[in-house]
Tab-separated table of C-alpha atoms and ligand atoms in Angstrom:
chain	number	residue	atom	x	y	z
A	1	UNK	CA	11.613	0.272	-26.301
A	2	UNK	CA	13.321	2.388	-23.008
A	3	UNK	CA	10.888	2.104	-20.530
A	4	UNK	CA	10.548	5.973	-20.626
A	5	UNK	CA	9.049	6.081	-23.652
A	6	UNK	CA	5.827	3.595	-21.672
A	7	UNK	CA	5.247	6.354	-18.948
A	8	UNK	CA	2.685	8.325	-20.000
A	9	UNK	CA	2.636	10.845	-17.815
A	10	UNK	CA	-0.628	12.463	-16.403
A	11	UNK	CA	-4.354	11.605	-17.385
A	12	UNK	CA	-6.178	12.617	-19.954
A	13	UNK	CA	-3.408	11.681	-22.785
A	14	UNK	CA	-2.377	8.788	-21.149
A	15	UNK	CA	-5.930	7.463	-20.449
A	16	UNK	CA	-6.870	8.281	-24.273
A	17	UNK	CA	-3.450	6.008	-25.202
A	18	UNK	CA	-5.004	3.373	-23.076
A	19	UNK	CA	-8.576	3.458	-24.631
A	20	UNK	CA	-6.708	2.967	-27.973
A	21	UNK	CA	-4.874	0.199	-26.779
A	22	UNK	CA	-7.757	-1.593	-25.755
A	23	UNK	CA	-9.765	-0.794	-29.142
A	24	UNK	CA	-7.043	-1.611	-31.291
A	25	UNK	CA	-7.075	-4.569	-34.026
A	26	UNK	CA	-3.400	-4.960	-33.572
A	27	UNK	CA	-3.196	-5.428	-30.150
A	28	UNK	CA	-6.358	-7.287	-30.068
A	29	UNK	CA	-7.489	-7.865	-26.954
A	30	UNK	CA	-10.199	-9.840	-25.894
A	31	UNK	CA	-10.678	-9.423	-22.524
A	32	UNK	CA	-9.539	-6.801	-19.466
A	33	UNK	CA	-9.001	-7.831	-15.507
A	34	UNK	CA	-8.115	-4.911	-13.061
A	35	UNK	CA	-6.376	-5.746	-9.938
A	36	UNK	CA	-7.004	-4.060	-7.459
A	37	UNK	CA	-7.476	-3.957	-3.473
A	38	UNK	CA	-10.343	-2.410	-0.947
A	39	UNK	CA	-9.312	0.719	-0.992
A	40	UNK	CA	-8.002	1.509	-4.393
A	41	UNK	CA	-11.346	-0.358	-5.774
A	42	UNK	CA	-13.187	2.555	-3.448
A	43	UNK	CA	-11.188	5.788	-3.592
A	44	UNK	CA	-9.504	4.745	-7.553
A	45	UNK	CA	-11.319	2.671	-10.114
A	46	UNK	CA	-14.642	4.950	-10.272
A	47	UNK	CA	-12.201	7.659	-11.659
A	48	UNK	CA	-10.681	5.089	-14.200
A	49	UNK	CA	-13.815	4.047	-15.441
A	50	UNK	CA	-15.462	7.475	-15.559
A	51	UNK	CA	-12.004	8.142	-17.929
A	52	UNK	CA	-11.983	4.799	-20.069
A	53	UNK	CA	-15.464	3.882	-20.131
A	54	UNK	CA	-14.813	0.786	-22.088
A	55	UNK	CA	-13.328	-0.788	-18.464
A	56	UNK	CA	-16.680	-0.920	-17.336
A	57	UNK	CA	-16.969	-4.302	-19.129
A	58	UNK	CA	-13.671	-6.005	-17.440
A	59	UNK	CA	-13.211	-8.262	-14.595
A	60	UNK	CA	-12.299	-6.959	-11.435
A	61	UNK	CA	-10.052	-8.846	-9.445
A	62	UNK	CA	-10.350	-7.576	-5.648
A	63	UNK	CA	-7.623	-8.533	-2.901
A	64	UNK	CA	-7.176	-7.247	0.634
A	65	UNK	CA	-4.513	-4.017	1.183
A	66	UNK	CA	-1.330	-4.798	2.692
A	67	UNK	CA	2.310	-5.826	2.598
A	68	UNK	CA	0.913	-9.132	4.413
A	69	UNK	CA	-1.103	-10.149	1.167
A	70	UNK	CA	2.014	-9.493	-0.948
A	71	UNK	CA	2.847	-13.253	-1.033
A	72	UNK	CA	2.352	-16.343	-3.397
A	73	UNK	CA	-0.777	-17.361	-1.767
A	74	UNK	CA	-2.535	-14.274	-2.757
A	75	UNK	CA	-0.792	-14.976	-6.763
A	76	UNK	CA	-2.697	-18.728	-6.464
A	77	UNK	CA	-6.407	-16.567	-5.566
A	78	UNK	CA	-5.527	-14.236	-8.461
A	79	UNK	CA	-4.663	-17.196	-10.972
A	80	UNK	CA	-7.681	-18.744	-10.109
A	81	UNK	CA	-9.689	-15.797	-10.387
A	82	UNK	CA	-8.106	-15.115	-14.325
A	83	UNK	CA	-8.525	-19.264	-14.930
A	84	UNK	CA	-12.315	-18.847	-13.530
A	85	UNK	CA	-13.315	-16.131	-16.099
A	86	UNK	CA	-10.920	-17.525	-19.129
A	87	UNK	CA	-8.326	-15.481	-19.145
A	88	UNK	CA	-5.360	-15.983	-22.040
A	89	UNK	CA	-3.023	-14.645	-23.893
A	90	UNK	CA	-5.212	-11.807	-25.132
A	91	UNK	CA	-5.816	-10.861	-21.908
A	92	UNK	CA	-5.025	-7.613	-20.067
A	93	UNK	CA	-4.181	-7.495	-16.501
A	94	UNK	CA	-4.125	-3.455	-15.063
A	95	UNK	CA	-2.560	-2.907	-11.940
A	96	UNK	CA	-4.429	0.143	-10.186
A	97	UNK	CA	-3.073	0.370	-6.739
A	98	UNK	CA	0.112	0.883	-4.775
A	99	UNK	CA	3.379	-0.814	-4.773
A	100	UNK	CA	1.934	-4.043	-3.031
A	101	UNK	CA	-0.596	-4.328	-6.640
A	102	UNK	CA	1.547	-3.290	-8.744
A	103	UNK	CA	4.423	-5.747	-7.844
A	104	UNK	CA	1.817	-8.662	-7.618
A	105	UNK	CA	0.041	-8.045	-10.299
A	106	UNK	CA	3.352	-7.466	-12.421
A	107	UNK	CA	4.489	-10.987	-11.609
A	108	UNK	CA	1.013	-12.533	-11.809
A	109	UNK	CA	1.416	-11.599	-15.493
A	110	UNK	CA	5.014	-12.635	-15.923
A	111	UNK	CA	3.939	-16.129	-15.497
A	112	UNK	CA	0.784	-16.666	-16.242
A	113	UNK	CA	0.483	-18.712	-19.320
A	114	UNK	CA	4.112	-18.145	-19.979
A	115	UNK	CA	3.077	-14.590	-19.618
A	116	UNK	CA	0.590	-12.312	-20.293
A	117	UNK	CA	0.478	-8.290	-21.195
A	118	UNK	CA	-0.107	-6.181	-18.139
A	119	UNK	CA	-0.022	-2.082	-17.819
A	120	UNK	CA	0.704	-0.237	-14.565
A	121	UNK	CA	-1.398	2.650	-13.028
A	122	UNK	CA	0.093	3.379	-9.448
A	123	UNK	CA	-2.011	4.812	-7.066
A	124	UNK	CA	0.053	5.796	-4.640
A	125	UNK	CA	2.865	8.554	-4.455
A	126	UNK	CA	5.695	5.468	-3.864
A	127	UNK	CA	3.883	3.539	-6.400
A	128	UNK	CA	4.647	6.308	-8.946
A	129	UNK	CA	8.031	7.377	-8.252
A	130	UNK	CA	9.319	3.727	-7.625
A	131	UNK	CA	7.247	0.640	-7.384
A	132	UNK	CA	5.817	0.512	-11.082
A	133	UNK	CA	8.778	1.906	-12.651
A	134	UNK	CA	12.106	-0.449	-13.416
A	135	UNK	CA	10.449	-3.821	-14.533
A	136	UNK	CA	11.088	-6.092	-10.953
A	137	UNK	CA	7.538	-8.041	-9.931
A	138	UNK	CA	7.423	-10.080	-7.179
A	139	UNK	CA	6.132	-11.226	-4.011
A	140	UNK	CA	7.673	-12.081	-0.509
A	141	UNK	CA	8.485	-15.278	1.252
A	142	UNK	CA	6.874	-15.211	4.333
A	143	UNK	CA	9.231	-12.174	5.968
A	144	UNK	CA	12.171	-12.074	3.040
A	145	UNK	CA	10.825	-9.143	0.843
A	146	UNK	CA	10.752	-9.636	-2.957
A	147	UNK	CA	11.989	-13.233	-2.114
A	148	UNK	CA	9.896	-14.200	-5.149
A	149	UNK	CA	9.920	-12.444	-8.501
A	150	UNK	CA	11.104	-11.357	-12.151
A	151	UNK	CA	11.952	-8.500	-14.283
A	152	UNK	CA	8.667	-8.259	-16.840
A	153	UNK	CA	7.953	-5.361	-18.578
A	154	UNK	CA	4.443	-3.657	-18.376
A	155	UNK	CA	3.073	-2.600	-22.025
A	156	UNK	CA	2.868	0.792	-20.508
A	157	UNK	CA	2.285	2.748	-17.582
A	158	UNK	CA	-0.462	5.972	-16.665
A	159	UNK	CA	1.034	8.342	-14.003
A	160	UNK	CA	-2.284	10.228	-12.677
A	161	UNK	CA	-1.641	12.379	-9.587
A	162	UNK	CA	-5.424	12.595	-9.277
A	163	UNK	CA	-4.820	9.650	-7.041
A	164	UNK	CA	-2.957	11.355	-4.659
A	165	UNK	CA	-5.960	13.177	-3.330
A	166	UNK	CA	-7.484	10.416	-1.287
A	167	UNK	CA	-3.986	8.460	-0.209
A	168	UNK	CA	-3.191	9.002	3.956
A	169	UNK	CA	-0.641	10.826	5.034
A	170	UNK	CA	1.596	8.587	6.400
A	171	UNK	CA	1.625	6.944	2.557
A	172	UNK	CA	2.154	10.488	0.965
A	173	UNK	CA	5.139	10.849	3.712
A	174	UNK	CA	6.510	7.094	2.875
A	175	UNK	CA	6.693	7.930	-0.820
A	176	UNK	CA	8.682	11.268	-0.569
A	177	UNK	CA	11.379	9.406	1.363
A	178	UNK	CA	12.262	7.191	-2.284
A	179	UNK	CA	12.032	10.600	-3.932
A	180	UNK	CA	14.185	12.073	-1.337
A	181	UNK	CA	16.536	9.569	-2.505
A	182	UNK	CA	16.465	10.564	-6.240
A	183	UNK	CA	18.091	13.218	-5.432
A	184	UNK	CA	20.930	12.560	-2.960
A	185	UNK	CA	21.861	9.236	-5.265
A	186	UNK	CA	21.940	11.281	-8.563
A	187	UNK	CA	20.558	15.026	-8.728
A	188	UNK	CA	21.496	17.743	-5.902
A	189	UNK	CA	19.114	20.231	-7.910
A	190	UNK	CA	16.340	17.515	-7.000
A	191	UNK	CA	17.307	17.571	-3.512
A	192	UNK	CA	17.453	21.081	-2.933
A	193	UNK	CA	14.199	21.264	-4.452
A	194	UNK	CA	12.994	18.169	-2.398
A	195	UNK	CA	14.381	20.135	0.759
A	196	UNK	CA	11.878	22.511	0.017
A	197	UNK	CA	8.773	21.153	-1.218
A	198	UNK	CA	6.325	20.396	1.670
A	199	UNK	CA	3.571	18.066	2.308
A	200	UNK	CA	0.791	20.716	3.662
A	201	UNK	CA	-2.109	20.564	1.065
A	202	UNK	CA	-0.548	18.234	-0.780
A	203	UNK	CA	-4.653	16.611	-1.443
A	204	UNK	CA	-5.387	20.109	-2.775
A	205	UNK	CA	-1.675	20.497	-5.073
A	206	UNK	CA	-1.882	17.503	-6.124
A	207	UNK	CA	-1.065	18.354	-9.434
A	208	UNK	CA	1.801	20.434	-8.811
A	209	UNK	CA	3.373	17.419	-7.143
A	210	UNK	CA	3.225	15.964	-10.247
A	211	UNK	CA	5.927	17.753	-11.554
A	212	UNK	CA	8.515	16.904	-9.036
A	213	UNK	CA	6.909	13.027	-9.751
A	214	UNK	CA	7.772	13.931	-12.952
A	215	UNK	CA	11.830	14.499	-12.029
A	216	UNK	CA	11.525	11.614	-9.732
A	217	UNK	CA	10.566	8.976	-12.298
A	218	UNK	CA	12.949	10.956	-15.054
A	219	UNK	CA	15.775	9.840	-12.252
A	220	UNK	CA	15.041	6.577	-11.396
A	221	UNK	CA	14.185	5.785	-15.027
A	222	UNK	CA	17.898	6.879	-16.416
A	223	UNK	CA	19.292	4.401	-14.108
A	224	UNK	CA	17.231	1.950	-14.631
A	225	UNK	CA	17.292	1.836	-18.555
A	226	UNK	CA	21.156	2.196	-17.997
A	227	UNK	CA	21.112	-1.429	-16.242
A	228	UNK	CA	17.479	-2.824	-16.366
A	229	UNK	CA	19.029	-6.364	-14.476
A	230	UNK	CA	20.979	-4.381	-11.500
A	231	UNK	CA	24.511	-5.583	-12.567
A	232	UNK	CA	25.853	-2.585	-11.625
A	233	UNK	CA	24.788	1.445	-11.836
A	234	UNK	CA	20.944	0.412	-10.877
A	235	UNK	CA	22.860	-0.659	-7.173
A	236	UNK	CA	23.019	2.772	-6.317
A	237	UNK	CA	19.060	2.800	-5.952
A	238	UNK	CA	19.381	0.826	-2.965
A	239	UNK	CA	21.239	3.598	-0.930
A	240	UNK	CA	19.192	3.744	2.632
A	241	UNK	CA	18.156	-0.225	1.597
A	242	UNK	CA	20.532	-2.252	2.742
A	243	UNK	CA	19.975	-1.057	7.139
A	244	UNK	CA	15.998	0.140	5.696
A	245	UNK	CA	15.315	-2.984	4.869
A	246	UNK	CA	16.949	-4.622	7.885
A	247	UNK	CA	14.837	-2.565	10.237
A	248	UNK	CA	11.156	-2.803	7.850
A	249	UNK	CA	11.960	-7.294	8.385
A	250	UNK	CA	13.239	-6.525	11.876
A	251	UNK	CA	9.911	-4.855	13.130
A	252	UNK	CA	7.379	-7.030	11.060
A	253	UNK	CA	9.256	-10.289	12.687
A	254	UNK	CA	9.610	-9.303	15.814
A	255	UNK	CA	5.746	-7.583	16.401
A	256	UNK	CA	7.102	-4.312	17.319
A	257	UNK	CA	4.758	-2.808	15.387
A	258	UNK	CA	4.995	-2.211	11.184
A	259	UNK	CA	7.454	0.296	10.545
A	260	UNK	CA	6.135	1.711	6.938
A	261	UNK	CA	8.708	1.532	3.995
A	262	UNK	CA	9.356	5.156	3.932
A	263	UNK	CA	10.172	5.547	7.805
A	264	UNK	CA	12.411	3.055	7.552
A	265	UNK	CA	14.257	3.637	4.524
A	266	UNK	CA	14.512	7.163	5.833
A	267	UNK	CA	16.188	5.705	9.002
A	268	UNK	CA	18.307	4.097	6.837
A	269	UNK	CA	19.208	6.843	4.702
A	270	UNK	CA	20.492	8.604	8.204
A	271	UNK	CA	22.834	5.975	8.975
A	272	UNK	CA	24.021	5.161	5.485
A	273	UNK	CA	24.935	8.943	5.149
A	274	UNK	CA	27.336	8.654	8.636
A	275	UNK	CA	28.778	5.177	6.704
A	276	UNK	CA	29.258	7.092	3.839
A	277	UNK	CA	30.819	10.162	5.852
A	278	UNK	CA	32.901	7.329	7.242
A	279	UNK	CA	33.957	5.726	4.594
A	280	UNK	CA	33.320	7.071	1.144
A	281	UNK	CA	34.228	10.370	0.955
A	282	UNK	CA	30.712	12.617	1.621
A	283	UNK	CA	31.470	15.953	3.897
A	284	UNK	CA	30.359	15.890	7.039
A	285	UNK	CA	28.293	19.241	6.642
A	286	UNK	CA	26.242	17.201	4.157
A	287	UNK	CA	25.839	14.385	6.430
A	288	UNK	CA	24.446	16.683	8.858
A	289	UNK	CA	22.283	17.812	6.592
A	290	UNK	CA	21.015	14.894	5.313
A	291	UNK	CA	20.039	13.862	8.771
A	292	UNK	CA	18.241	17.171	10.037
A	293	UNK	CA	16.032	16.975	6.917
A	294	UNK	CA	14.949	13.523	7.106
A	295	UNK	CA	14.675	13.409	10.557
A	296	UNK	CA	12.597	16.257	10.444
A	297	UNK	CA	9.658	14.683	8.540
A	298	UNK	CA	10.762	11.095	9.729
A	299	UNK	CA	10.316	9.614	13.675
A	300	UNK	CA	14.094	8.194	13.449
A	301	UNK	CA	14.180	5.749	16.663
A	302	UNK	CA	16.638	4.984	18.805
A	303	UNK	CA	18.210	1.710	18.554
A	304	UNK	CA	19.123	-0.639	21.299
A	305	UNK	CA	22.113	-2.902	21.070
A	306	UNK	CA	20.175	-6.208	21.536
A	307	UNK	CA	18.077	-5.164	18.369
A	308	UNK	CA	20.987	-3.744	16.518
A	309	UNK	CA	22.272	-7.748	16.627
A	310	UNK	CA	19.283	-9.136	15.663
A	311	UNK	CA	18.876	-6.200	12.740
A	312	UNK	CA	22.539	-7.173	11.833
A	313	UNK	CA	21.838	-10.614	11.246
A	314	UNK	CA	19.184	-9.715	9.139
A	315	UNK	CA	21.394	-7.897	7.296
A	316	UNK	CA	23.760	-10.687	7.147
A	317	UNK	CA	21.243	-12.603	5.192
A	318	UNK	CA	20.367	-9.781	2.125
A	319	UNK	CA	19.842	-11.592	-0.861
A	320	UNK	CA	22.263	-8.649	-2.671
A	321	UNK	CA	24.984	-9.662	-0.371
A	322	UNK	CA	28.070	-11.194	-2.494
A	323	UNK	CA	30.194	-13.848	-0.983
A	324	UNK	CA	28.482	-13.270	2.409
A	325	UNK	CA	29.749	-9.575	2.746
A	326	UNK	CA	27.601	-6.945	3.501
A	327	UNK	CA	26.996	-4.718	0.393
A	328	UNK	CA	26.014	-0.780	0.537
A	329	UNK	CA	25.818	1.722	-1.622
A	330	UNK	CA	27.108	5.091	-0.325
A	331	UNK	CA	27.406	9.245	-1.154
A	332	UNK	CA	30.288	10.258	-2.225
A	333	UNK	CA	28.772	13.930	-2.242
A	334	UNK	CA	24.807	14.680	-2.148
A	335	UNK	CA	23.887	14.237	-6.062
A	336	UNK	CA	26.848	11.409	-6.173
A	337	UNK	CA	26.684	7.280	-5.396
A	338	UNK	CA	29.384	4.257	-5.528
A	339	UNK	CA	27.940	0.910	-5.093
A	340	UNK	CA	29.332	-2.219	-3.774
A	341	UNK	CA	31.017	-0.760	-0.478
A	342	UNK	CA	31.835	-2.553	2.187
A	343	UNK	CA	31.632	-1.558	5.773
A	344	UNK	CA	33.679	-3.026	8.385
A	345	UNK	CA	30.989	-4.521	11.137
A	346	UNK	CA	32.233	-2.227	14.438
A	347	UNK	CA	31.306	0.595	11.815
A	348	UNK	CA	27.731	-0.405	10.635
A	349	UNK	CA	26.685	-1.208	14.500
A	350	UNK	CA	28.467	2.290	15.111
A	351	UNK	CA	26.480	4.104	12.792
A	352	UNK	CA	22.974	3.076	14.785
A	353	UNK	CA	23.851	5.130	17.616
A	354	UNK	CA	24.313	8.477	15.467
A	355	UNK	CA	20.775	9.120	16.276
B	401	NAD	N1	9.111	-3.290	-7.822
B	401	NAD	C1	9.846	-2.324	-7.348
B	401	NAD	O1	10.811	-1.884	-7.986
B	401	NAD	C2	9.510	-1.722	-6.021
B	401	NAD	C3	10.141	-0.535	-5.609
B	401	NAD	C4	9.765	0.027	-4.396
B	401	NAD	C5	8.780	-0.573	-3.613
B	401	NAD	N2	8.206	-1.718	-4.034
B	401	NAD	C6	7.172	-2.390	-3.224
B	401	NAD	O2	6.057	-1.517	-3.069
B	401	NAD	C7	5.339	-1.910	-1.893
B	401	NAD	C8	4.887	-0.689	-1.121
B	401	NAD	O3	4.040	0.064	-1.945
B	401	NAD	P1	3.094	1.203	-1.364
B	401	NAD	O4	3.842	2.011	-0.390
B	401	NAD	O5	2.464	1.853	-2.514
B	401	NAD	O6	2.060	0.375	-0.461
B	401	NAD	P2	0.614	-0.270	-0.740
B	401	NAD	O7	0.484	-0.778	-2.108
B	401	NAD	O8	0.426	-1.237	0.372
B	401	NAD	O9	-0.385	0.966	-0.549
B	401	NAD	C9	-0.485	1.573	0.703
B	401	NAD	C10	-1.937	1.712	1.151
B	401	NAD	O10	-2.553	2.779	0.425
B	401	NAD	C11	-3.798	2.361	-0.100
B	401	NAD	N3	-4.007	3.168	-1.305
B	401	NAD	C12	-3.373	3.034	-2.484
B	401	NAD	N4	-3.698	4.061	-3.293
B	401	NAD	C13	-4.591	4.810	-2.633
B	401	NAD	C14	-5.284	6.013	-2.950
B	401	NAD	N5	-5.067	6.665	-4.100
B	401	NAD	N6	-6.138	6.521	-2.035
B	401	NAD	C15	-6.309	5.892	-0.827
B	401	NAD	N7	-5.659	4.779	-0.465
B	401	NAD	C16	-4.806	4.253	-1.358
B	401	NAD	C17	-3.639	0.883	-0.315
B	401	NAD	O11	-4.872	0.243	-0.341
B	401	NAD	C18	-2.797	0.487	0.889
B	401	NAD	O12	-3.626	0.290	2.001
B	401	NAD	C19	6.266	-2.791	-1.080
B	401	NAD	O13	5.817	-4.114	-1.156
B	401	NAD	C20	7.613	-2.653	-1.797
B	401	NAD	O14	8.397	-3.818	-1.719
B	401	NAD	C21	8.538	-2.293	-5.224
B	402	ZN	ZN1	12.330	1.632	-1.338
């Protein structure tokens, strides 16, 4: 089954499909656990429950918020939890909570008893647009992200924008960066419309975001179902990933403070844009572009050269490298990507002080 044809989109129809699912002889299953973590227990599983009242019966499994607790240690409290109130292969694991939840809790399931069924209901703008979607679980080893992981496949997965009515700012802000990037990988329309959309009130519209969530997911999903394992095509969704990821490891290692995902995938998505100005093609009008928009909405910070080595290194050491070269995937125009591009060094270090 494509993995579109799991998303169902927006509440009421999609928590109805889920009440069948859990009353159904066919699927038979026994008994429910929902992940979740202090805040989305607070601010997200009351509204769950008050839509699938049936959930009122399952476990909850409660772990603290954070990137930090997105490790294997935190996998060994959850096992034990699901071992402690008999958990097996008729169980139901639902993830209700961001990206951090929804990745754990994905690969929680993938091995668990050789794997058991597990549905996705992100809580958090990122976690809709990106996290949940694409079938990659996993955890991080100690500060290499997603060190740890597989490709498992929820059953399906409830996009509720409802959510988005308690989630922070900053969060909201983080997960319009990845949706940002929809559209310059693969849909200018997107983009334009992305260039336009704007984060006031976005507690009180949520719903009408959840039309542009809509486009977001319908983008990353066509790529995805194109090449689920990331031989090729699915590369291009790491545009802005290669340096954003450099920069999220750099900070968290070195104490400079937590630079959130979208910030620094933003960041990234500046100086991948001069690379791919440099290199691949995309006008420098667009470039320009690209980099008044983001760095409009994101705090894009300067870069000294003593951290630009140590950010390289980190770089050096990407788990999507290929024979020890440095991979990227650049614009060719806004709406356009090529994947594996290489970069000579002088350029990449070049392109931190375009800021
Ligand atoms: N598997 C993938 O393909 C994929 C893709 C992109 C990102 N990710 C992963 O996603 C993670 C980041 O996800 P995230 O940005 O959602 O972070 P997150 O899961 O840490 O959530 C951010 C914060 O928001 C809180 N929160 C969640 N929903 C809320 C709500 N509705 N109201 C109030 N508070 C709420 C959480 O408790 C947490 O404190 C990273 O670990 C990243 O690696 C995975
Ligand atoms: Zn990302």
């Amino acid at each position: 089954m494509l993995l579109y044809d799991k998303i169902k989109i927006f509440n009421e129809e999609g928590y109805k499909i889920l009440e069948n699912y859990l009353l159904d002889q066919v699927t038979s299953i026994r008994n429910t656990f929902i992940l979740v973590d202090h805040y989305t227990n607070i601010h997200c599983l009351p509204h769950l429950i008050s839509h699938v009242k049936i959930l009122e019966k399952s476990n909850i499994i409660q772990i603290k918020p954070g990137e930090e607790e997105k490790n294997i240690y935190t996998c060994i409290q959850i096992w034990k939890q699901l071992e402690k109130f008999k958990a097996n292969r008729n169980s139901l694991i639902i993830n209700l909570g961001g990206g951090v939840i929804t990745d754990i809790g994905g690969f929680v399931a993938s091995v668990f008893k050789r794997g058991v069924r597990f549905i996705n209901i992100p809580t958090t703008l990122l976690g809709m647009v990106d996290a949940s979607i694409g079938y990659k679980t996993g955890v991080n080893l100690e500060s290499i992200k997603n060190e740890i992981g597989s490709f498992y496949s929820p059953e399906f997965l409830i996009i509720d924008p409802y959510f988005l009515k308690t989630l922070p700012e900053k969060e909201f802000i983080s997960g319009k960066a990845e949706m940002f990037k929809h559209g310059l990988i693969a849909d200018e329309k997107f983009w334009i419309e992305m260039k336009t959309s704007t984060i006031e009130d976005y507690r009180k519209y949520y719903y009408q975001w959840g039309n542009l969530i809509h486009k977001s997911i319908l983008i990353k999903n066509k790529i995805v179902d194109k090449d689920p394992k990331e031989k090729g095509l699915r590369k291009i969704l790491n545009f802005g990933h290669t340096i954003g990821h450099a920069l999220e490891s750099y900070f968290m290692n070195y104490q400079k403070g937590k630079l959130i995902h979208g910030v620094a995938i933003a960041m990234g998505m500046v100086y991948e844009s001069w690379l791919s100005y440099k290199v691949n093609g995309l006008s420098i009008n667009s470039y320009q572009e690209i980099k008044s928009i983001l760095s409009e909405l994101y705090p894009i910070q300067n870069i000294s050269d003593l951290e630009m080595d140590k950010i390289f290194s980190i770089m050096e050491h990407d788990k999507k490298n290929d024979r020890n070269k440095i991979q990227f995937s650049l614009l060719k125009k806004i709406g356009t990507c090529s994947y594996n591009c290489q970069v000579p060094t002088s350029l990449i270090k070049e392109s931190f002080l375009q800021i």
